[in-house]
PDB file of C-alpha atoms and ligand atoms in Angstrom:
ATOM      1  CA  MET R   1      10.210  31.069  32.801  1.00  0.00           C
ATOM      2  CA  SER R   2       9.193  28.852  29.896  1.00  0.00           C
ATOM      3  CA  LEU R   3       5.581  29.078  28.777  1.00  0.00           C
ATOM      4  CA  LEU R   4       5.399  25.289  28.783  1.00  0.00           C
ATOM      5  CA  GLU R   5       6.338  25.024  32.445  1.00  0.00           C
ATOM      6  CA  ASN R   6       2.856  25.759  33.786  1.00  0.00           C
ATOM      7  CA  LEU R   7       1.013  23.776  31.139  1.00  0.00           C
ATOM      8  CA  PRO R   8      -0.848  20.763  32.594  1.00  0.00           C
ATOM      9  CA  ALA R   9       0.654  17.464  31.386  1.00  0.00           C
ATOM     10  CA  GLU R  10      -2.509  16.452  29.533  1.00  0.00           C
ATOM     11  CA  ARG R  11      -2.138  19.482  27.247  1.00  0.00           C
ATOM     12  CA  VAL R  12       1.113  18.217  25.730  1.00  0.00           C
ATOM     13  CA  THR R  13       0.102  14.658  24.881  1.00  0.00           C
ATOM     14  CA  SER R  14       0.592  13.238  21.383  1.00  0.00           C
ATOM     15  CA  PRO R  15      -2.034  13.877  18.695  1.00  0.00           C
ATOM     16  CA  HIS R  16      -1.871  10.185  17.752  1.00  0.00           C
ATOM     17  CA  PRO R  17      -1.707   8.134  20.960  1.00  0.00           C
ATOM     18  CA  LEU R  18      -2.749   4.848  19.325  1.00  0.00           C
ATOM     19  CA  VAL R  19      -0.108   5.181  16.600  1.00  0.00           C
ATOM     20  CA  ASP R  20       2.435   5.819  19.365  1.00  0.00           C
ATOM     21  CA  THR R  21       1.572   2.655  21.270  1.00  0.00           C
ATOM     22  CA  ALA R  22       0.636   0.273  18.430  1.00  0.00           C
ATOM     23  CA  GLY R  23       2.384  -3.073  18.085  1.00  0.00           C
ATOM     24  CA  ARG R  24       5.451  -3.093  15.853  1.00  0.00           C
ATOM     25  CA  VAL R  25       4.230  -6.073  13.846  1.00  0.00           C
ATOM     26  CA  VAL R  26       0.944  -6.474  11.964  1.00  0.00           C
ATOM     27  CA  ASP R  27      -0.347  -9.982  11.302  1.00  0.00           C
ATOM     28  CA  ILE R  28      -2.124 -10.536   7.999  1.00  0.00           C
ATOM     29  CA  SER R  29      -3.795 -13.950   8.152  1.00  0.00           C
ATOM     30  CA  GLY R  30      -0.630 -15.465   9.617  1.00  0.00           C
ATOM     31  CA  ILE R  31       1.885 -13.367   7.679  1.00  0.00           C
ATOM     32  CA  PRO R  32       3.765 -10.929   9.904  1.00  0.00           C
ATOM     33  CA  ILE R  33       4.896  -7.530   8.582  1.00  0.00           C
ATOM     34  CA  GLY R  34       7.118  -5.363  10.749  1.00  0.00           C
ATOM     35  CA  GLU R  35      10.097  -5.390  13.050  1.00  0.00           C
ATOM     36  CA  GLY R  36      11.909  -8.711  13.183  1.00  0.00           C
ATOM     37  CA  ALA R  37       9.819 -10.320  10.427  1.00  0.00           C
ATOM     38  CA  PRO R  38      11.405 -11.203   7.077  1.00  0.00           C
ATOM     39  CA  PRO R  39      10.826  -8.512   4.410  1.00  0.00           C
ATOM     40  CA  ALA R  40       7.340  -9.035   3.008  1.00  0.00           C
ATOM     41  CA  LEU R  41       6.865  -9.002  -0.737  1.00  0.00           C
ATOM     42  CA  ILE R  42       3.439  -7.983  -2.033  1.00  0.00           C
ATOM     43  CA  ALA R  43       3.023  -8.351  -5.788  1.00  0.00           C
ATOM     44  CA  GLY R  44       0.263  -8.294  -8.347  1.00  0.00           C
ATOM     45  CA  PRO R  45      -1.249  -6.275 -11.126  1.00  0.00           C
ATOM     46  CA  CYS R  46      -2.537  -2.744 -10.772  1.00  0.00           C
ATOM     47  CA  ALA R  47      -6.030  -3.973 -11.593  1.00  0.00           C
ATOM     48  CA  VAL R  48      -7.866  -7.260 -11.563  1.00  0.00           C
ATOM     49  CA  GLU R  49      -8.875  -7.652 -15.217  1.00  0.00           C
ATOM     50  CA  SER R  50     -10.210 -11.191 -15.604  1.00  0.00           C
ATOM     51  CA  ALA R  51     -10.224 -14.499 -13.754  1.00  0.00           C
ATOM     52  CA  ALA R  52      -7.446 -15.799 -16.002  1.00  0.00           C
ATOM     53  CA  GLN R  53      -5.293 -12.661 -15.687  1.00  0.00           C
ATOM     54  CA  ILE R  54      -5.410 -12.566 -11.886  1.00  0.00           C
ATOM     55  CA  ASP R  55      -4.729 -16.302 -11.698  1.00  0.00           C
ATOM     56  CA  GLN R  56      -1.641 -15.947 -13.902  1.00  0.00           C
ATOM     57  CA  ALA R  57      -0.533 -12.942 -11.886  1.00  0.00           C
ATOM     58  CA  ALA R  58      -0.988 -14.843  -8.611  1.00  0.00           C
ATOM     59  CA  ARG R  59       1.045 -17.777  -9.884  1.00  0.00           C
ATOM     60  CA  LEU R  60       3.777 -15.387 -10.940  1.00  0.00           C
ATOM     61  CA  ALA R  61       3.634 -13.460  -7.649  1.00  0.00           C
ATOM     62  CA  ALA R  62       4.057 -16.681  -5.665  1.00  0.00           C
ATOM     63  CA  ALA R  63       6.869 -17.930  -7.906  1.00  0.00           C
ATOM     64  CA  GLY R  64       8.794 -14.709  -7.223  1.00  0.00           C
ATOM     65  CA  GLY R  65       8.471 -15.115  -3.458  1.00  0.00           C
ATOM     66  CA  ALA R  66       5.517 -12.839  -2.705  1.00  0.00           C
ATOM     67  CA  ARG R  67       3.322 -13.773   0.240  1.00  0.00           C
ATOM     68  CA  LEU R  68       0.521 -11.356  -0.566  1.00  0.00           C
ATOM     69  CA  LEU R  69      -1.338 -10.742  -3.808  1.00  0.00           C
ATOM     70  CA  ARG R  70      -2.294  -7.168  -4.662  1.00  0.00           C
ATOM     71  CA  GLY R  71      -4.716  -5.919  -7.313  1.00  0.00           C
ATOM     72  CA  GLY R  72      -7.653  -3.558  -7.487  1.00  0.00           C
ATOM     73  CA  ALA R  73     -11.186  -4.573  -8.402  1.00  0.00           C
ATOM     74  CA  TYR R  74     -12.124  -0.929  -7.791  1.00  0.00           C
ATOM     75  CA  LYS R  75      -9.616   1.526  -9.231  1.00  0.00           C
ATOM     76  CA  PRO R  76      -9.145   5.158  -8.184  1.00  0.00           C
ATOM     77  CA  ARG R  77      -8.331   6.630 -11.603  1.00  0.00           C
ATOM     78  CA  THR R  78      -7.430  10.241 -12.167  1.00  0.00           C
ATOM     79  CA  SER R  79      -9.688  10.370 -15.238  1.00  0.00           C
ATOM     80  CA  PRO R  80     -13.313   9.189 -15.166  1.00  0.00           C
ATOM     81  CA  TYR R  81     -12.741   7.897 -18.727  1.00  0.00           C
ATOM     82  CA  SER R  82      -9.986   5.484 -17.673  1.00  0.00           C
ATOM     83  CA  PHE R  83     -10.699   1.848 -16.778  1.00  0.00           C
ATOM     84  CA  GLN R  84     -12.431   1.899 -13.399  1.00  0.00           C
ATOM     85  CA  GLY R  85     -11.968  -1.764 -12.452  1.00  0.00           C
ATOM     86  CA  VAL R  86     -14.190  -4.798 -12.934  1.00  0.00           C
ATOM     87  CA  GLY R  87     -15.960  -4.344  -9.597  1.00  0.00           C
ATOM     88  CA  ALA R  88     -17.407  -6.997  -7.307  1.00  0.00           C
ATOM     89  CA  ARG R  89     -16.814 -10.021  -9.536  1.00  0.00           C
ATOM     90  CA  GLY R  90     -13.098  -9.214  -9.468  1.00  0.00           C
ATOM     91  CA  LEU R  91     -13.007  -9.765  -5.706  1.00  0.00           C
ATOM     92  CA  GLY R  92     -14.140 -13.367  -6.117  1.00  0.00           C
ATOM     93  CA  TRP R  93     -11.662 -14.028  -8.939  1.00  0.00           C
ATOM     94  CA  MET R  94      -8.893 -12.585  -6.824  1.00  0.00           C
ATOM     95  CA  ARG R  95      -9.834 -14.577  -3.716  1.00  0.00           C
ATOM     96  CA  ARG R  96      -9.774 -17.810  -5.705  1.00  0.00           C
ATOM     97  CA  ALA R  97      -6.441 -16.935  -7.321  1.00  0.00           C
ATOM     98  CA  ALA R  98      -4.895 -16.036  -3.962  1.00  0.00           C
ATOM     99  CA  ASP R  99      -6.116 -19.282  -2.384  1.00  0.00           C
ATOM    100  CA  ARG R 100      -4.968 -21.404  -5.313  1.00  0.00           C
ATOM    101  CA  HIS R 101      -1.439 -20.042  -5.043  1.00  0.00           C
ATOM    102  CA  GLY R 102      -1.188 -19.828  -1.249  1.00  0.00           C
ATOM    103  CA  LEU R 103      -1.213 -16.023  -1.000  1.00  0.00           C
ATOM    104  CA  ALA R 104      -2.985 -13.536   1.219  1.00  0.00           C
ATOM    105  CA  MET R 105      -5.054 -10.904  -0.555  1.00  0.00           C
ATOM    106  CA  VAL R 106      -4.865  -7.127  -0.291  1.00  0.00           C
ATOM    107  CA  THR R 107      -7.210  -4.909  -2.277  1.00  0.00           C
ATOM    108  CA  GLU R 108      -8.530  -1.376  -2.168  1.00  0.00           C
ATOM    109  CA  ALA R 109     -11.947  -0.169  -1.062  1.00  0.00           C
ATOM    110  CA  LEU R 110     -12.697   3.183  -2.670  1.00  0.00           C
ATOM    111  CA  THR R 111     -16.072   3.838  -1.068  1.00  0.00           C
ATOM    112  CA  ASP R 112     -18.328   2.553   1.728  1.00  0.00           C
ATOM    113  CA  LYS R 113     -20.437   0.829  -0.891  1.00  0.00           C
ATOM    114  CA  GLU R 114     -18.021  -1.983  -1.747  1.00  0.00           C
ATOM    115  CA  LEU R 115     -16.458  -2.114   1.713  1.00  0.00           C
ATOM    116  CA  PRO R 116     -18.531  -5.038   3.096  1.00  0.00           C
ATOM    117  CA  ALA R 117     -17.588  -7.236   0.123  1.00  0.00           C
ATOM    118  CA  VAL R 118     -13.934  -6.187   0.299  1.00  0.00           C
ATOM    119  CA  ALA R 119     -13.830  -6.834   4.053  1.00  0.00           C
ATOM    120  CA  GLU R 120     -15.428 -10.240   3.615  1.00  0.00           C
ATOM    121  CA  LEU R 121     -12.994 -11.484   0.968  1.00  0.00           C
ATOM    122  CA  ALA R 122      -9.699  -9.664   1.529  1.00  0.00           C
ATOM    123  CA  ASP R 123      -7.129 -10.398   4.237  1.00  0.00           C
ATOM    124  CA  MET R 124      -6.047  -6.750   4.263  1.00  0.00           C
ATOM    125  CA  ILE R 125      -7.765  -3.598   3.047  1.00  0.00           C
ATOM    126  CA  GLN R 126      -5.802  -1.050   1.037  1.00  0.00           C
ATOM    127  CA  VAL R 127      -6.410   2.664   1.434  1.00  0.00           C
ATOM    128  CA  GLY R 128      -5.157   4.423  -1.679  1.00  0.00           C
ATOM    129  CA  SER R 129      -3.194   7.625  -1.943  1.00  0.00           C
ATOM    130  CA  ARG R 130      -6.222   9.542  -3.180  1.00  0.00           C
ATOM    131  CA  THR R 131      -8.444   8.470  -0.296  1.00  0.00           C
ATOM    132  CA  MET R 132      -5.948   8.797   2.556  1.00  0.00           C
ATOM    133  CA  HIS R 133      -7.763  12.004   3.505  1.00  0.00           C
ATOM    134  CA  ALA R 134     -11.290  10.534   3.225  1.00  0.00           C
ATOM    135  CA  TYR R 135     -11.887  10.444   6.970  1.00  0.00           C
ATOM    136  CA  GLY R 136     -15.420   9.065   6.761  1.00  0.00           C
ATOM    137  CA  LEU R 137     -14.111   6.141   4.716  1.00  0.00           C
ATOM    138  CA  LEU R 138     -11.191   5.609   7.117  1.00  0.00           C
ATOM    139  CA  LYS R 139     -13.632   5.289  10.015  1.00  0.00           C
ATOM    140  CA  GLU R 140     -15.729   2.731   8.143  1.00  0.00           C
ATOM    141  CA  ILE R 141     -12.647   0.739   7.121  1.00  0.00           C
ATOM    142  CA  GLY R 142     -11.377   0.791  10.703  1.00  0.00           C
ATOM    143  CA  LYS R 143     -14.727  -0.539  11.935  1.00  0.00           C
ATOM    144  CA  THR R 144     -14.286  -3.715   9.864  1.00  0.00           C
ATOM    145  CA  GLY R 145     -11.502  -4.718  12.281  1.00  0.00           C
ATOM    146  CA  LYS R 146      -9.251  -5.817   9.423  1.00  0.00           C
ATOM    147  CA  PRO R 147      -5.559  -4.965   9.028  1.00  0.00           C
ATOM    148  CA  VAL R 148      -5.069  -1.988   6.718  1.00  0.00           C
ATOM    149  CA  LEU R 149      -2.402  -1.014   4.207  1.00  0.00           C
ATOM    150  CA  LEU R 150      -2.390   2.784   4.331  1.00  0.00           C
ATOM    151  CA  LYS R 151      -0.789   4.408   1.317  1.00  0.00           C
ATOM    152  CA  ARG R 152       0.543   7.909   1.754  1.00  0.00           C
ATOM    153  CA  GLY R 153      -1.445  10.709   0.151  1.00  0.00           C
ATOM    154  CA  PHE R 154       0.776  12.032  -2.619  1.00  0.00           C
ATOM    155  CA  SER R 155       0.871  15.463  -1.000  1.00  0.00           C
ATOM    156  CA  ALA R 156       0.445  14.358   2.610  1.00  0.00           C
ATOM    157  CA  THR R 157       2.931  15.255   5.320  1.00  0.00           C
ATOM    158  CA  ILE R 158       4.188  12.463   7.565  1.00  0.00           C
ATOM    159  CA  GLU R 159       2.039  13.877  10.385  1.00  0.00           C
ATOM    160  CA  GLU R 160      -1.123  13.849   8.228  1.00  0.00           C
ATOM    161  CA  TRP R 161      -0.317  10.269   7.266  1.00  0.00           C
ATOM    162  CA  LEU R 162       0.073   9.250  10.922  1.00  0.00           C
ATOM    163  CA  LEU R 163      -3.209  10.965  11.780  1.00  0.00           C
ATOM    164  CA  ALA R 164      -4.940   8.981   9.035  1.00  0.00           C
ATOM    165  CA  ALA R 165      -3.507   5.841  10.694  1.00  0.00           C
ATOM    166  CA  GLU R 166      -4.864   7.120  14.011  1.00  0.00           C
ATOM    167  CA  TYR R 167      -8.369   7.347  12.483  1.00  0.00           C
ATOM    168  CA  LEU R 168      -8.124   3.708  11.388  1.00  0.00           C
ATOM    169  CA  LEU R 169      -6.838   2.448  14.739  1.00  0.00           C
ATOM    170  CA  GLN R 170      -9.327   4.514  16.701  1.00  0.00           C
ATOM    171  CA  ALA R 171     -12.174   2.980  14.696  1.00  0.00           C
ATOM    172  CA  GLY R 172     -10.932  -0.560  15.360  1.00  0.00           C
ATOM    173  CA  ALA R 173      -8.474  -1.584  12.609  1.00  0.00           C
ATOM    174  CA  ALA R 174      -6.513  -4.701  13.585  1.00  0.00           C
ATOM    175  CA  GLY R 175      -3.294  -2.939  12.609  1.00  0.00           C
ATOM    176  CA  VAL R 176      -1.930  -0.460  10.109  1.00  0.00           C
ATOM    177  CA  VAL R 177       1.019  -0.906   7.752  1.00  0.00           C
ATOM    178  CA  LEU R 178       2.211   2.361   6.199  1.00  0.00           C
ATOM    179  CA  CYS R 179       3.111   2.344   2.500  1.00  0.00           C
ATOM    180  CA  GLU R 180       5.347   5.063   1.058  1.00  0.00           C
ATOM    181  CA  ARG R 181       4.450   5.325  -2.646  1.00  0.00           C
ATOM    182  CA  GLY R 182       6.137   8.531  -3.717  1.00  0.00           C
ATOM    183  CA  ILE R 183       5.083  12.133  -3.285  1.00  0.00           C
ATOM    184  CA  ARG R 184       4.437  14.885  -5.798  1.00  0.00           C
ATOM    185  CA  THR R 185       7.362  17.245  -6.287  1.00  0.00           C
ATOM    186  CA  PHE R 186       8.604  19.590  -9.038  1.00  0.00           C
ATOM    187  CA  GLU R 187      10.347  16.647 -10.742  1.00  0.00           C
ATOM    188  CA  THR R 188       8.743  15.317 -13.924  1.00  0.00           C
ATOM    189  CA  GLN R 189      11.163  12.604 -15.080  1.00  0.00           C
ATOM    190  CA  THR R 190       9.678  10.149 -12.615  1.00  0.00           C
ATOM    191  CA  ARG R 191       5.974   9.746 -11.826  1.00  0.00           C
ATOM    192  CA  ASN R 192       6.553  10.694  -8.188  1.00  0.00           C
ATOM    193  CA  THR R 193       9.524  11.167  -5.868  1.00  0.00           C
ATOM    194  CA  LEU R 194      10.226   8.273  -3.507  1.00  0.00           C
ATOM    195  CA  ASP R 195      10.561   9.785  -0.047  1.00  0.00           C
ATOM    196  CA  LEU R 196      13.064   7.526   1.699  1.00  0.00           C
ATOM    197  CA  CYS R 197      13.504  10.310   4.262  1.00  0.00           C
ATOM    198  CA  ALA R 198       9.971   9.561   5.400  1.00  0.00           C
ATOM    199  CA  VAL R 199      10.767   5.848   5.621  1.00  0.00           C
ATOM    200  CA  ALA R 200      13.907   6.498   7.686  1.00  0.00           C
ATOM    201  CA  HIS R 201      12.057   8.962   9.905  1.00  0.00           C
ATOM    202  CA  LEU R 202       9.166   6.593  10.546  1.00  0.00           C
ATOM    203  CA  LEU R 203      11.488   3.688  11.303  1.00  0.00           C
ATOM    204  CA  GLU R 204      13.536   5.759  13.740  1.00  0.00           C
ATOM    205  CA  HIS R 205      10.724   7.542  15.555  1.00  0.00           C
ATOM    206  CA  HIS R 206       7.522   5.505  15.188  1.00  0.00           C
ATOM    207  CA  ARG R 207       6.281   1.967  15.609  1.00  0.00           C
ATOM    208  CA  LEU R 208       4.005   1.141  12.691  1.00  0.00           C
ATOM    209  CA  PRO R 209       5.473  -1.193  10.050  1.00  0.00           C
ATOM    210  CA  VAL R 210       6.554   0.611   6.871  1.00  0.00           C
ATOM    211  CA  ILE R 211       6.700  -0.767   3.346  1.00  0.00           C
ATOM    212  CA  VAL R 212       7.565   0.876   0.030  1.00  0.00           C
ATOM    213  CA  ASP R 213       5.779   0.812  -3.328  1.00  0.00           C
ATOM    214  CA  PRO R 214       8.541   1.616  -5.829  1.00  0.00           C
ATOM    215  CA  SER R 215       6.214   1.052  -8.813  1.00  0.00           C
ATOM    216  CA  HIS R 216       3.965   4.057  -8.236  1.00  0.00           C
ATOM    217  CA  ALA R 217       6.939   6.099  -7.005  1.00  0.00           C
ATOM    218  CA  ALA R 218       8.977   5.645 -10.179  1.00  0.00           C
ATOM    219  CA  GLY R 219       6.226   4.981 -12.694  1.00  0.00           C
ATOM    220  CA  ARG R 220       8.773   3.076 -14.767  1.00  0.00           C
ATOM    221  CA  PRO R 221       9.725  -0.600 -14.532  1.00  0.00           C
ATOM    222  CA  GLU R 222      13.470  -0.165 -15.059  1.00  0.00           C
ATOM    223  CA  LEU R 223      13.792   1.870 -11.835  1.00  0.00           C
ATOM    224  CA  VAL R 224      11.975  -0.597  -9.597  1.00  0.00           C
ATOM    225  CA  ALA R 225      14.912  -2.905  -8.780  1.00  0.00           C
ATOM    226  CA  ARG R 226      17.195  -0.084  -7.603  1.00  0.00           C
ATOM    227  CA  LEU R 227      14.443   1.533  -5.531  1.00  0.00           C
ATOM    228  CA  SER R 228      13.535  -1.825  -4.012  1.00  0.00           C
ATOM    229  CA  ARG R 229      17.120  -2.434  -2.922  1.00  0.00           C
ATOM    230  CA  ALA R 230      17.388   1.089  -1.523  1.00  0.00           C
ATOM    231  CA  SER R 231      14.143   0.678   0.423  1.00  0.00           C
ATOM    232  CA  LEU R 232      15.209  -2.582   2.040  1.00  0.00           C
ATOM    233  CA  ALA R 233      18.656  -1.122   2.783  1.00  0.00           C
ATOM    234  CA  ALA R 234      16.896   1.740   4.590  1.00  0.00           C
ATOM    235  CA  GLY R 235      15.066  -0.821   6.722  1.00  0.00           C
ATOM    236  CA  ALA R 236      11.634  -0.985   5.079  1.00  0.00           C
ATOM    237  CA  HIS R 237       9.640  -4.012   6.242  1.00  0.00           C
ATOM    238  CA  GLY R 238       8.458  -4.922   2.772  1.00  0.00           C
ATOM    239  CA  LEU R 239       7.740  -3.936  -0.794  1.00  0.00           C
ATOM    240  CA  MET R 240       4.622  -3.683  -2.921  1.00  0.00           C
ATOM    241  CA  ILE R 241       5.425  -4.198  -6.588  1.00  0.00           C
ATOM    242  CA  GLU R 242       3.184  -4.072  -9.641  1.00  0.00           C
ATOM    243  CA  ILE R 243       3.604  -6.998 -12.014  1.00  0.00           C
ATOM    244  CA  HIS R 244       1.605  -8.199 -15.006  1.00  0.00           C
ATOM    245  CA  PRO R 245       1.719 -11.389 -17.071  1.00  0.00           C
ATOM    246  CA  ASP R 246       1.706  -9.153 -20.170  1.00  0.00           C
ATOM    247  CA  PRO R 247       2.277  -5.476 -19.259  1.00  0.00           C
ATOM    248  CA  GLU R 248       1.646  -4.249 -22.796  1.00  0.00           C
ATOM    249  CA  ARG R 249      -1.929  -5.446 -22.558  1.00  0.00           C
ATOM    250  CA  ALA R 250      -2.587  -4.183 -19.022  1.00  0.00           C
ATOM    251  CA  LEU R 251      -5.723  -2.088 -18.582  1.00  0.00           C
ATOM    252  CA  SER R 252      -4.022   0.191 -16.047  1.00  0.00           C
ATOM    253  CA  ASP R 253      -0.450   1.106 -15.110  1.00  0.00           C
ATOM    254  CA  GLY R 254       1.024  -1.264 -17.715  1.00  0.00           C
ATOM    255  CA  ASP R 255       3.875   1.175 -18.279  1.00  0.00           C
ATOM    256  CA  GLN R 256       5.199   0.617 -14.763  1.00  0.00           C
ATOM    257  CA  ALA R 257       4.464  -3.089 -14.261  1.00  0.00           C
ATOM    258  CA  LEU R 258       7.355  -5.535 -14.170  1.00  0.00           C
ATOM    259  CA  THR R 259       7.371  -8.267 -16.801  1.00  0.00           C
ATOM    260  CA  PRO R 260       7.442 -11.847 -15.496  1.00  0.00           C
ATOM    261  CA  GLU R 261      11.183 -12.128 -16.268  1.00  0.00           C
ATOM    262  CA  ARG R 262      12.106  -8.923 -14.494  1.00  0.00           C
ATOM    263  CA  TYR R 263       9.944  -9.726 -11.488  1.00  0.00           C
ATOM    264  CA  LEU R 264      11.240 -13.272 -11.049  1.00  0.00           C
ATOM    265  CA  ALA R 265      14.843 -12.045 -11.131  1.00  0.00           C
ATOM    266  CA  LEU R 266      14.111  -9.307  -8.580  1.00  0.00           C
ATOM    267  CA  GLY R 267      12.122 -11.602  -6.292  1.00  0.00           C
ATOM    268  CA  GLN R 268      14.914 -14.158  -6.338  1.00  0.00           C
ATOM    269  CA  GLU R 269      17.431 -11.477  -5.410  1.00  0.00           C
ATOM    270  CA  LEU R 270      15.363  -9.868  -2.664  1.00  0.00           C
ATOM    271  CA  VAL R 271      13.520 -12.674  -0.910  1.00  0.00           C
ATOM    272  CA  GLY R 272      14.599 -15.880  -2.695  1.00  0.00           C
TER     273      GLY R 272
HETATM  274  C1  PEP K 301      -2.455   1.224  -6.686  1.00  0.00           C
HETATM  275  O1  PEP K 301      -1.920   0.673  -5.721  1.00  0.00           O
HETATM  276  O2  PEP K 301      -2.713   0.664  -7.770  1.00  0.00           O
HETATM  277  C2  PEP K 301      -2.739   2.666  -6.592  1.00  0.00           C
HETATM  278  C3  PEP K 301      -3.759   3.216  -7.243  1.00  0.00           C
HETATM  279  O3  PEP K 301      -1.842   3.300  -5.826  1.00  0.00           O
HETATM  280  P1  PEP K 301      -1.883   4.772  -5.197  1.00  0.00           P
HETATM  281  O4  PEP K 301      -3.158   4.853  -4.409  1.00  0.00           O
HETATM  282  O5  PEP K 301      -0.636   4.798  -4.367  1.00  0.00           O
HETATM  283  O6  PEP K 301      -1.837   5.738  -6.347  1.00  0.00           O
HETATM  284 MN1   MN K 302      -1.445   1.031 -10.041  1.00  0.00          MN
END
């Protein structure tokens, strides 16, 4: 006789019931991401640097077919000596740039401290790879009731990632879009290893919308077009791509940002 046979039904329920019953589409201020919606392009710089820079980036993002503008006013940097972001004033610059160019705005909250300002101005809150495991922060972000872009922790299993989404939904998030951004492996030629297995698995077996960030996966601009095509071919519901009006002058992640020319060509091909 199997050991499971006498187990009461409630003992074998899913560890993430809300993830298992969530809607398949998340609405971000009128822009749908998920099953049946056109692939969503999210583009913008790694960091908000100045009012002029984010405005130029927003114009470029829109020209390439993006519907959402990305960019961090608060940056989770590996080194405390690296540029940490411009902070609160960057949120206002970004909101104005997004509005001027008809884009929705997605930006990261690193701590509870900036969360109220982020929630007030952004259409969607980004949880970064480094804070995917910060459960206290996930609860606070969920409580804002906003849609959330949940990046995968770079060493997180798919199950840990889904449980992080469960924290957000349980706390009240309006929806969660998962973002595969590459995981850490033994390989050193690329910044991370893009886990398209995870994307395929999630699309086959789960409901939450899934997008791919090929920029942080590859860490190099010349790989972004191929990875973008592969992601959409696998069924991803969208892409998040780092772009910069002048990558050589970028204050963070300039070595992976697409130039305007490269981005416009890719956008035209993918969503034009
Ligand atoms: C980012 O989106 O700029 C970022 C810091 O990404 P990640 O959290 O995936 O490293
Ligand atoms: Mn970045």
